[in-house]
Amino acid sequence: METSMPRWSDYTTGARIKILRGKDIRQSDLAEMTGLSLPTIQQAEQDKRLTLQTLLLIADALRVDTSVILGQQAPRRAMEHDDRTVMRTLSQTVHDVAAGILPDTVTAPSLETLTASSQRLWKLYWNGKYVEAGSLAAPLLAETAARLHDQPADEQSGTWGLLADGYRLAAYVANLMGSRDLAYAAIGHAQHAAAKAADSLRTALVMSGRSWVYLRDARLPEALRLAEQAATDIEPRFSKATTGELVAYGSHINFAAVVASRMKDKERVKDYLSQSHATGARMGKEAREHGTVFGPVTATTQAVGINVALGQSGKALSLMKDINPDHEAALSSAARHRYAMDKAMAQADAKMWDTSLDTLESALLDAPEWARHQALPSIIVQKVGKASTSRLRRVSKLIGVAAPGADSFQPATTSTAL
């Protein structure tokens, strides 16, 4: 009989504080962070005494809502203390900038400087350095807003476009971190800024970004409608299309295929993948434009994950045979690691237990910081129930979950891994 895994609300308040504190923050550290005595922290973790004032101070130090400590809502997956600090700062900045509130110390760099900074942040994002990108997105948003404030109205379109990009980056980081409210807010502000920029391409990029937020929130029909509309609005004439236009269209139509695969709509998937491959073939190589990456290798590797989502592991394994290490080297770091997850999932579905864990373990060791913000590793571990016990425990330890059957948090599901 399979052992059920406790929910977050099943832990005591003291146990939840200890889990949130993690291995990097000692009780004495938490005492110093809160200004409370060590015995007070110990009593709280032993469920002996927890006053409202103590609760508020601990919640603030651990960068979580009091409702998380009380078990009324679960903590965001893979959020460590530093992550929560970054997300709180990013949230405050997104809301303050949208309200026109800027720090007194902020300066207004040139449009060229802001453009270069934005490009660097997107590069960090596509290399899987989400926390670092999120930490730098906050000052970028404030500086871009300051630039906008200093410009005449008829010179603002370019800056509005960069502000849209900054909000979209904030939404992407928030979405990956499971901060759904911030993701919705940031993508809404990005939509407003893109409209102010009168930039149809940025409007489509924001629309696709909103689709991704909907997807991770399991609003699949709405996500598909937006993804389709975003792709249709920017479909180029291949004979005259620029590289940037092809990158944008290819990534959009590919994402529409991803959403359709979650809805098990095989006909739509087939149509969209055909257009995705055609766009990649037209490009001939990977390219990075408008905060996104696309090309023939992306089209093929994404098709692997899409077929896995459709339950067509045989087709996914067949596609994998045509992808060699040189192809993978052309991908961004995040895309390459995600492809490894899709490979491991396909192998798990095909009951290639040990091979799946080998693939997963290699990716986890290669990119531990990237991996801890992903839900797929824990899903793969839950699937691989007949592999070598020692290997299963080793991989489970790497992703911070228990092997199947042991006490742990509720496992991730296909929906939470979208």
CSV table of C-alpha atoms in Angstrom, one decimal:
chain,number,residue,atom,x,y,z
A,1,MET,CA,0.0,0.0,0.0
A,2,GLU,CA,1.4,3.4,-1.0
A,3,THR,CA,2.1,5.9,1.8
A,4,SER,CA,0.3,9.2,1.4
A,5,MET,CA,2.4,12.3,1.6
A,6,PRO,CA,1.5,15.0,4.1
A,7,ARG,CA,0.2,18.3,3.0
A,8,TRP,CA,1.7,21.6,4.2
A,9,SER,CA,-1.3,22.1,6.5
A,10,ASP,CA,-0.5,18.7,8.1
A,11,TYR,CA,2.7,20.0,9.7
A,12,THR,CA,2.7,21.8,13.0
A,13,THR,CA,3.4,25.5,13.1
A,14,GLY,CA,6.7,24.9,14.7
A,15,ALA,CA,7.7,22.3,12.0
A,16,ARG,CA,6.7,24.8,9.3
A,17,ILE,CA,9.0,27.4,10.8
A,18,LYS,CA,11.8,24.9,10.9
A,19,ILE,CA,11.3,23.8,7.3
A,20,LEU,CA,11.1,27.5,6.1
A,21,ARG,CA,14.3,28.3,8.0
A,22,GLY,CA,16.0,25.5,6.1
A,23,LYS,CA,19.5,24.2,6.6
A,24,ASP,CA,21.2,27.6,5.8
A,25,ILE,CA,19.6,29.6,8.7
A,26,ARG,CA,20.3,28.4,12.2
A,27,GLN,CA,18.0,29.1,15.1
A,28,SER,CA,20.6,31.6,16.4
A,29,ASP,CA,20.6,33.3,13.0
A,30,LEU,CA,16.8,33.6,13.0
A,31,ALA,CA,17.0,35.0,16.5
A,32,GLU,CA,19.4,37.7,15.3
A,33,MET,CA,17.3,38.4,12.2
A,34,THR,CA,14.2,38.9,14.3
A,35,GLY,CA,15.7,40.6,17.4
A,36,LEU,CA,14.1,37.8,19.4
A,37,SER,CA,15.9,35.6,22.0
A,38,LEU,CA,17.1,32.1,21.1
A,39,PRO,CA,14.8,30.5,23.6
A,40,THR,CA,11.8,32.3,22.0
A,41,ILE,CA,12.7,30.8,18.6
A,42,GLN,CA,13.2,27.4,20.1
A,43,GLN,CA,9.8,27.6,21.9
A,44,ALA,CA,8.2,28.6,18.6
A,45,GLU,CA,9.7,25.7,16.7
A,46,GLN,CA,8.7,23.3,19.6
A,47,ASP,CA,5.1,24.6,19.4
A,48,LYS,CA,5.3,25.7,23.0
A,49,ARG,CA,4.7,29.4,22.6
A,50,LEU,CA,4.1,31.7,19.6
A,51,THR,CA,2.7,35.2,20.2
A,52,LEU,CA,1.3,37.3,17.4
A,53,GLN,CA,4.4,39.6,17.6
A,54,THR,CA,6.7,36.7,17.4
A,55,LEU,CA,4.8,35.3,14.4
A,56,LEU,CA,5.0,38.6,12.6
A,57,LEU,CA,8.7,39.0,13.2
A,58,ILE,CA,9.5,35.5,12.0
A,59,ALA,CA,7.3,35.8,8.9
A,60,ASP,CA,9.1,39.1,8.0
A,61,ALA,CA,12.5,37.6,8.6
A,62,LEU,CA,11.7,34.5,6.5
A,63,ARG,CA,10.1,36.6,3.8
A,64,VAL,CA,6.8,34.7,3.8
A,65,ASP,CA,3.2,35.6,4.6
A,66,THR,CA,1.9,34.7,8.1
A,67,SER,CA,-0.6,32.5,6.4
A,68,VAL,CA,2.2,30.3,5.2
A,69,ILE,CA,3.6,29.8,8.7
A,70,LEU,CA,0.1,29.1,10.0
A,71,GLY,CA,-0.5,26.5,7.2
A,72,GLN,CA,-3.3,28.3,5.5
A,73,GLN,CA,-1.4,28.3,2.2
A,74,ALA,CA,1.6,26.3,1.0
A,75,PRO,CA,5.0,28.0,0.5
A,76,ARG,CA,6.0,28.6,-3.1
A,77,ARG,CA,8.0,25.7,-4.5
A,78,ALA,CA,11.8,25.9,-4.3
A,79,MET,CA,11.7,29.3,-2.7
A,80,GLU,CA,14.7,29.8,-0.4
A,81,HIS,CA,15.2,32.8,1.9
A,82,ASP,CA,17.2,34.8,-0.7
A,83,ASP,CA,14.6,34.0,-3.4
A,84,ARG,CA,11.8,35.3,-1.2
A,85,THR,CA,13.7,38.5,-0.6
A,86,VAL,CA,14.2,39.0,-4.3
A,87,MET,CA,10.6,38.4,-5.0
A,88,ARG,CA,9.4,40.7,-2.3
A,89,THR,CA,11.6,43.5,-3.7
A,90,LEU,CA,10.5,42.8,-7.3
A,91,SER,CA,6.8,42.9,-6.2
A,92,GLN,CA,7.2,46.2,-4.4
A,93,THR,CA,9.0,47.7,-7.4
A,94,VAL,CA,6.5,46.5,-10.0
A,95,HIS,CA,3.6,48.0,-8.0
A,96,ASP,CA,5.4,51.2,-7.1
A,97,VAL,CA,6.6,51.9,-10.6
A,98,ALA,CA,3.1,51.3,-12.0
A,99,ALA,CA,1.8,53.8,-9.4
A,100,GLY,CA,4.4,56.3,-10.5
A,101,ILE,CA,6.4,56.0,-7.2
A,102,LEU,CA,10.1,56.0,-7.7
A,103,PRO,CA,13.0,56.1,-5.2
A,104,ASP,CA,14.6,59.5,-4.7
A,105,THR,CA,18.0,58.1,-5.6
A,106,VAL,CA,17.0,56.7,-9.1
A,107,THR,CA,18.6,58.2,-12.1
A,108,ALA,CA,17.5,58.2,-15.8
A,109,PRO,CA,20.1,56.5,-18.0
A,110,SER,CA,20.1,56.9,-21.8
A,111,LEU,CA,17.9,54.8,-24.0
A,112,GLU,CA,21.0,53.0,-25.3
A,113,THR,CA,22.2,52.2,-21.8
A,114,LEU,CA,18.7,50.9,-20.8
A,115,THR,CA,18.5,48.8,-24.0
A,116,ALA,CA,21.9,47.2,-23.2
A,117,SER,CA,20.9,46.5,-19.6
A,118,SER,CA,17.6,44.9,-20.8
A,119,GLN,CA,19.5,42.6,-23.2
A,120,ARG,CA,21.8,41.5,-20.4
A,121,LEU,CA,18.9,40.6,-18.2
A,122,TRP,CA,17.2,38.6,-20.9
A,123,LYS,CA,20.5,36.7,-21.4
A,124,LEU,CA,20.6,35.9,-17.7
A,125,TYR,CA,17.0,34.7,-17.9
A,126,TRP,CA,17.6,32.4,-20.9
A,127,ASN,CA,20.7,31.0,-19.1
A,128,GLY,CA,18.4,29.9,-16.3
A,129,LYS,CA,19.6,32.5,-13.8
A,130,TYR,CA,16.1,33.5,-12.8
A,131,VAL,CA,16.8,34.8,-9.3
A,132,GLU,CA,19.6,37.1,-10.6
A,133,ALA,CA,17.4,38.3,-13.5
A,134,GLY,CA,14.6,39.0,-11.0
A,135,SER,CA,16.9,40.9,-8.7
A,136,LEU,CA,18.1,43.2,-11.5
A,137,ALA,CA,14.7,43.6,-13.1
A,138,ALA,CA,13.7,45.8,-10.1
A,139,PRO,CA,16.3,48.6,-10.7
A,140,LEU,CA,15.8,48.3,-14.4
A,141,LEU,CA,12.1,49.0,-14.1
A,142,ALA,CA,12.8,52.0,-11.8
A,143,GLU,CA,15.4,53.5,-14.2
A,144,THR,CA,13.3,53.0,-17.3
A,145,ALA,CA,10.3,54.7,-15.5
A,146,ALA,CA,12.6,57.6,-14.6
A,147,ARG,CA,13.7,57.9,-18.2
A,148,LEU,CA,10.1,58.0,-19.3
A,149,HIS,CA,9.4,60.7,-16.8
A,150,ASP,CA,12.1,62.9,-18.2
A,151,GLN,CA,11.1,62.6,-21.8
A,152,PRO,CA,8.6,64.7,-23.9
A,153,ALA,CA,5.5,62.7,-24.8
A,154,ASP,CA,6.4,62.5,-28.5
A,155,GLU,CA,9.8,60.8,-27.7
A,156,GLN,CA,8.5,58.2,-25.3
A,157,SER,CA,7.6,55.2,-27.5
A,158,GLY,CA,11.0,53.5,-27.3
A,159,THR,CA,11.1,53.8,-23.6
A,160,TRP,CA,7.5,52.5,-23.2
A,161,GLY,CA,8.7,49.5,-25.2
A,162,LEU,CA,11.6,48.8,-22.9
A,163,LEU,CA,9.3,49.3,-19.9
A,164,ALA,CA,7.0,46.6,-21.4
A,165,ASP,CA,10.0,44.3,-21.7
A,166,GLY,CA,10.9,44.9,-18.1
A,167,TYR,CA,7.4,44.2,-16.8
A,168,ARG,CA,7.3,41.0,-19.0
A,169,LEU,CA,10.6,39.8,-17.6
A,170,ALA,CA,9.2,40.4,-14.1
A,171,ALA,CA,6.1,38.4,-15.0
A,172,TYR,CA,8.2,35.5,-16.3
A,173,VAL,CA,10.3,35.3,-13.2
A,174,ALA,CA,7.3,35.6,-11.0
A,175,ASN,CA,5.5,32.8,-13.0
A,176,LEU,CA,8.5,30.5,-12.6
A,177,MET,CA,8.7,31.2,-8.9
A,178,GLY,CA,5.0,30.4,-8.4
A,179,SER,CA,4.2,34.0,-7.5
A,180,ARG,CA,1.0,34.0,-9.5
A,181,ASP,CA,-0.5,37.4,-8.3
A,182,LEU,CA,2.7,39.2,-9.2
A,183,ALA,CA,2.8,37.4,-12.6
A,184,TYR,CA,-0.7,38.6,-13.4
A,185,ALA,CA,0.0,42.2,-12.2
A,186,ALA,CA,3.3,42.5,-14.1
A,187,ILE,CA,2.0,41.1,-17.4
A,188,GLY,CA,-1.0,43.5,-17.1
A,189,HIS,CA,1.4,46.5,-16.7
A,190,ALA,CA,3.4,45.1,-19.6
A,191,GLN,CA,0.3,45.1,-21.8
A,192,HIS,CA,-0.4,48.8,-20.9
A,193,ALA,CA,3.2,49.8,-21.7
A,194,ALA,CA,3.2,47.9,-25.0
A,195,ALA,CA,0.1,49.7,-26.0
A,196,LYS,CA,1.7,53.0,-25.2
A,197,ALA,CA,4.7,52.0,-27.3
A,198,ALA,CA,2.3,51.3,-30.2
A,199,ASP,CA,4.5,48.3,-31.0
A,200,SER,CA,2.5,45.4,-32.4
A,201,LEU,CA,5.3,42.9,-32.0
A,202,ARG,CA,5.7,43.7,-28.3
A,203,THR,CA,1.9,43.5,-27.9
A,204,ALA,CA,2.1,40.0,-29.3
A,205,LEU,CA,5.0,39.1,-27.0
A,206,VAL,CA,3.0,40.3,-24.0
A,207,MET,CA,-0.1,38.4,-25.2
A,208,SER,CA,2.0,35.2,-25.4
A,209,GLY,CA,3.4,35.9,-21.9
A,210,ARG,CA,-0.1,36.2,-20.5
A,211,SER,CA,-1.0,32.9,-22.2
A,212,TRP,CA,1.9,31.3,-20.3
A,213,VAL,CA,0.6,32.8,-17.0
A,214,TYR,CA,-2.8,31.3,-17.8
A,215,LEU,CA,-1.2,28.0,-18.7
A,216,ARG,CA,0.5,27.6,-15.4
A,217,ASP,CA,-2.7,28.6,-13.7
A,218,ALA,CA,-4.5,25.8,-15.6
A,219,ARG,CA,-6.7,28.2,-17.6
A,220,LEU,CA,-6.1,26.2,-20.7
A,221,PRO,CA,-8.8,27.4,-23.1
A,222,GLU,CA,-8.0,31.0,-22.5
A,223,ALA,CA,-4.2,30.3,-22.8
A,224,LEU,CA,-4.8,28.6,-26.1
A,225,ARG,CA,-6.9,31.5,-27.5
A,226,LEU,CA,-4.3,34.0,-26.5
A,227,ALA,CA,-1.4,31.9,-27.9
A,228,GLU,CA,-3.2,31.5,-31.2
A,229,GLN,CA,-4.0,35.2,-31.5
A,230,ALA,CA,-0.5,36.2,-30.6
A,231,ALA,CA,0.9,34.0,-33.4
A,232,THR,CA,-1.7,35.0,-35.9
A,233,ASP,CA,-1.2,38.8,-35.3
A,234,ILE,CA,2.5,38.6,-36.2
A,235,GLU,CA,2.6,35.9,-38.9
A,236,PRO,CA,5.2,37.2,-41.4
A,237,ARG,CA,5.5,36.7,-45.1
A,238,PHE,CA,8.4,34.2,-45.2
A,239,SER,CA,9.9,35.7,-48.4
A,240,LYS,CA,10.4,39.1,-46.7
A,241,ALA,CA,10.6,38.3,-43.0
A,242,THR,CA,13.5,39.5,-40.9
A,243,THR,CA,15.3,37.2,-38.5
A,244,GLY,CA,13.6,39.0,-35.6
A,245,GLU,CA,10.1,38.5,-37.1
A,246,LEU,CA,10.8,34.8,-37.7
A,247,VAL,CA,12.1,34.4,-34.1
A,248,ALA,CA,9.0,36.0,-32.7
A,249,TYR,CA,6.6,34.1,-34.9
A,250,GLY,CA,8.4,30.7,-34.5
A,251,SER,CA,8.4,31.0,-30.7
A,252,HIS,CA,4.8,32.0,-30.6
A,253,ILE,CA,3.5,29.3,-32.9
A,254,ASN,CA,5.6,26.8,-31.0
A,255,PHE,CA,4.0,27.9,-27.7
A,256,ALA,CA,0.6,27.6,-29.3
A,257,ALA,CA,1.5,23.9,-29.9
A,258,VAL,CA,2.6,23.5,-26.3
A,259,VAL,CA,-0.8,24.8,-25.0
A,260,ALA,CA,-2.7,22.6,-27.5
A,261,SER,CA,-0.7,19.6,-26.3
A,262,ARG,CA,-1.9,20.2,-22.8
A,263,MET,CA,-5.4,20.2,-24.1
A,264,LYS,CA,-4.7,16.9,-26.0
A,265,ASP,CA,-5.7,18.6,-29.3
A,266,LYS,CA,-3.5,16.5,-31.6
A,267,GLU,CA,-4.8,18.1,-34.8
A,268,ARG,CA,-3.9,21.6,-33.6
A,269,VAL,CA,-0.6,20.4,-32.4
A,270,LYS,CA,0.2,18.8,-35.8
A,271,ASP,CA,-0.6,22.1,-37.6
A,272,TYR,CA,1.3,24.3,-35.3
A,273,LEU,CA,4.4,22.0,-35.2
A,274,SER,CA,4.4,22.0,-39.0
A,275,GLN,CA,4.5,25.8,-39.0
A,276,SER,CA,7.1,25.8,-36.2
A,277,HIS,CA,9.4,23.5,-38.2
A,278,ALA,CA,8.9,25.5,-41.4
A,279,THR,CA,9.9,28.7,-39.6
A,280,GLY,CA,13.0,27.0,-38.1
A,281,ALA,CA,14.0,25.6,-41.5
A,282,ARG,CA,13.7,29.1,-43.0
A,283,MET,CA,16.0,30.5,-40.3
A,284,GLY,CA,18.6,27.8,-40.6
A,285,LYS,CA,20.1,28.4,-37.1
A,286,GLU,CA,19.1,29.6,-33.7
A,287,ALA,CA,18.7,33.3,-33.0
A,288,ARG,CA,17.9,35.5,-30.1
A,289,GLU,CA,15.6,38.5,-30.6
A,290,HIS,CA,13.0,40.4,-28.5
A,291,GLY,CA,13.8,38.6,-25.3
A,292,THR,CA,13.2,35.1,-26.8
A,293,VAL,CA,15.2,32.4,-28.7
A,294,PHE,CA,14.1,30.3,-31.6
A,295,GLY,CA,15.5,28.2,-34.5
A,296,PRO,CA,15.4,24.7,-36.0
A,297,VAL,CA,16.9,23.0,-33.0
A,298,THR,CA,14.4,24.7,-30.7
A,299,ALA,CA,11.6,23.6,-32.9
A,300,THR,CA,12.7,20.0,-32.7
A,301,THR,CA,13.5,19.9,-29.0
A,302,GLN,CA,10.2,21.5,-28.1
A,303,ALA,CA,8.5,18.9,-30.2
A,304,VAL,CA,9.9,16.3,-27.9
A,305,GLY,CA,8.3,17.8,-24.9
A,306,ILE,CA,5.0,18.4,-26.8
A,307,ASN,CA,4.9,14.7,-27.8
A,308,VAL,CA,5.6,13.7,-24.2
A,309,ALA,CA,2.7,15.8,-23.1
A,310,LEU,CA,0.5,14.0,-25.6
A,311,GLY,CA,1.5,10.7,-24.2
A,312,GLN,CA,3.4,9.8,-27.4
A,313,SER,CA,6.7,8.7,-25.8
A,314,GLY,CA,7.6,6.6,-28.8
A,315,LYS,CA,7.4,9.6,-31.1
A,316,ALA,CA,9.4,11.7,-28.6
A,317,LEU,CA,12.1,9.0,-28.5
A,318,SER,CA,12.2,8.9,-32.3
A,319,LEU,CA,12.7,12.7,-32.5
A,320,MET,CA,15.5,12.5,-29.9
A,321,LYS,CA,17.6,10.3,-32.2
A,322,ASP,CA,18.0,13.2,-34.6
A,323,ILE,CA,19.3,15.6,-31.9
A,324,ASN,CA,23.0,15.3,-31.2
A,325,PRO,CA,25.3,17.2,-28.7
A,326,ASP,CA,26.2,19.8,-31.3
A,327,HIS,CA,22.5,20.6,-31.8
A,328,GLU,CA,22.0,20.9,-28.0
A,329,ALA,CA,25.0,23.3,-27.8
A,330,ALA,CA,23.2,25.8,-30.0
A,331,LEU,CA,20.4,26.1,-27.4
A,332,SER,CA,20.2,28.5,-24.5
A,333,SER,CA,21.2,27.0,-21.2
A,334,ALA,CA,17.6,27.0,-20.0
A,335,ALA,CA,16.3,25.4,-23.2
A,336,ARG,CA,19.1,22.7,-23.1
A,337,HIS,CA,18.3,21.8,-19.5
A,338,ARG,CA,14.5,21.8,-20.2
A,339,TYR,CA,15.2,19.4,-23.1
A,340,ALA,CA,17.0,17.1,-20.7
A,341,MET,CA,13.9,17.0,-18.5
A,342,ASP,CA,11.7,16.2,-21.5
A,343,LYS,CA,14.1,13.4,-22.5
A,344,ALA,CA,14.0,12.0,-19.0
A,345,MET,CA,10.2,12.1,-18.9
A,346,ALA,CA,10.0,10.3,-22.3
A,347,GLN,CA,12.4,7.6,-21.0
A,348,ALA,CA,10.4,7.3,-17.8
A,349,ASP,CA,7.1,6.9,-19.8
A,350,ALA,CA,8.8,4.2,-21.9
A,351,LYS,CA,9.8,2.4,-18.7
A,352,MET,CA,13.5,3.0,-19.3
A,353,TRP,CA,13.8,3.7,-15.5
A,354,ASP,CA,17.6,3.8,-15.0
A,355,THR,CA,18.2,5.6,-18.3
A,356,SER,CA,15.7,8.2,-17.2
A,357,LEU,CA,17.4,8.7,-13.9
A,358,ASP,CA,20.8,9.0,-15.6
A,359,THR,CA,19.5,11.7,-17.8
A,360,LEU,CA,17.8,13.5,-14.9
A,361,GLU,CA,20.8,13.2,-12.6
A,362,SER,CA,23.2,14.6,-15.2
A,363,ALA,CA,20.9,17.7,-15.8
A,364,LEU,CA,20.5,18.2,-12.0
A,365,LEU,CA,24.3,18.1,-11.5
A,366,ASP,CA,24.9,20.4,-14.4
A,367,ALA,CA,22.4,23.1,-13.4
A,368,PRO,CA,21.4,22.8,-9.8
A,369,GLU,CA,20.3,26.4,-9.5
A,370,TRP,CA,18.1,26.1,-12.6
A,371,ALA,CA,16.7,22.8,-11.6
A,372,ARG,CA,15.4,23.9,-8.2
A,373,HIS,CA,12.9,26.1,-9.9
A,374,GLN,CA,11.5,23.3,-12.0
A,375,ALA,CA,8.6,20.9,-11.2
A,376,LEU,CA,9.4,18.2,-13.7
A,377,PRO,CA,12.2,16.6,-11.8
A,378,SER,CA,9.9,15.6,-8.9
A,379,ILE,CA,7.3,14.3,-11.4
A,380,ILE,CA,9.9,12.2,-13.1
A,381,VAL,CA,11.0,10.7,-9.7
A,382,GLN,CA,7.4,9.9,-8.9
A,383,LYS,CA,7.1,8.1,-12.3
A,384,VAL,CA,10.3,6.1,-11.9
A,385,GLY,CA,9.3,3.6,-9.3
A,386,LYS,CA,11.2,0.5,-10.4
A,387,ALA,CA,14.7,1.9,-10.9
A,388,SER,CA,17.7,1.2,-8.8
A,389,THR,CA,16.8,2.2,-5.2
A,390,SER,CA,20.2,3.8,-4.5
A,391,ARG,CA,20.1,5.9,-7.7
A,392,LEU,CA,16.5,6.9,-7.0
A,393,ARG,CA,17.5,8.1,-3.5
A,394,ARG,CA,20.5,9.9,-4.9
A,395,VAL,CA,18.4,11.8,-7.5
A,396,SER,CA,15.7,12.5,-5.0
A,397,LYS,CA,18.2,14.1,-2.7
A,398,LEU,CA,19.5,16.4,-5.5
A,399,ILE,CA,16.0,17.8,-6.1
A,400,GLY,CA,15.1,18.1,-2.4
A,401,VAL,CA,12.2,15.6,-2.4
A,402,ALA,CA,11.8,12.2,-0.8
A,403,ALA,CA,11.8,9.1,-2.9
A,404,PRO,CA,8.3,7.6,-3.6
A,405,GLY,CA,6.8,6.3,-0.4
A,406,ALA,CA,8.6,8.5,2.0
A,407,ASP,CA,7.3,11.5,3.9
A,408,SER,CA,7.5,14.7,1.9
A,409,PHE,CA,5.5,17.6,0.6
A,410,GLN,CA,2.7,16.9,-1.9
A,411,PRO,CA,4.4,15.9,-5.2
A,412,ALA,CA,4.2,18.1,-8.2
A,413,THR,CA,1.6,17.3,-10.8
A,414,THR,CA,1.5,17.6,-14.6
A,415,SER,CA,-0.5,20.8,-14.1
A,416,THR,CA,2.0,22.4,-11.7
A,417,ALA,CA,4.8,21.6,-14.1
A,418,LEU,CA,3.2,23.5,-17.1
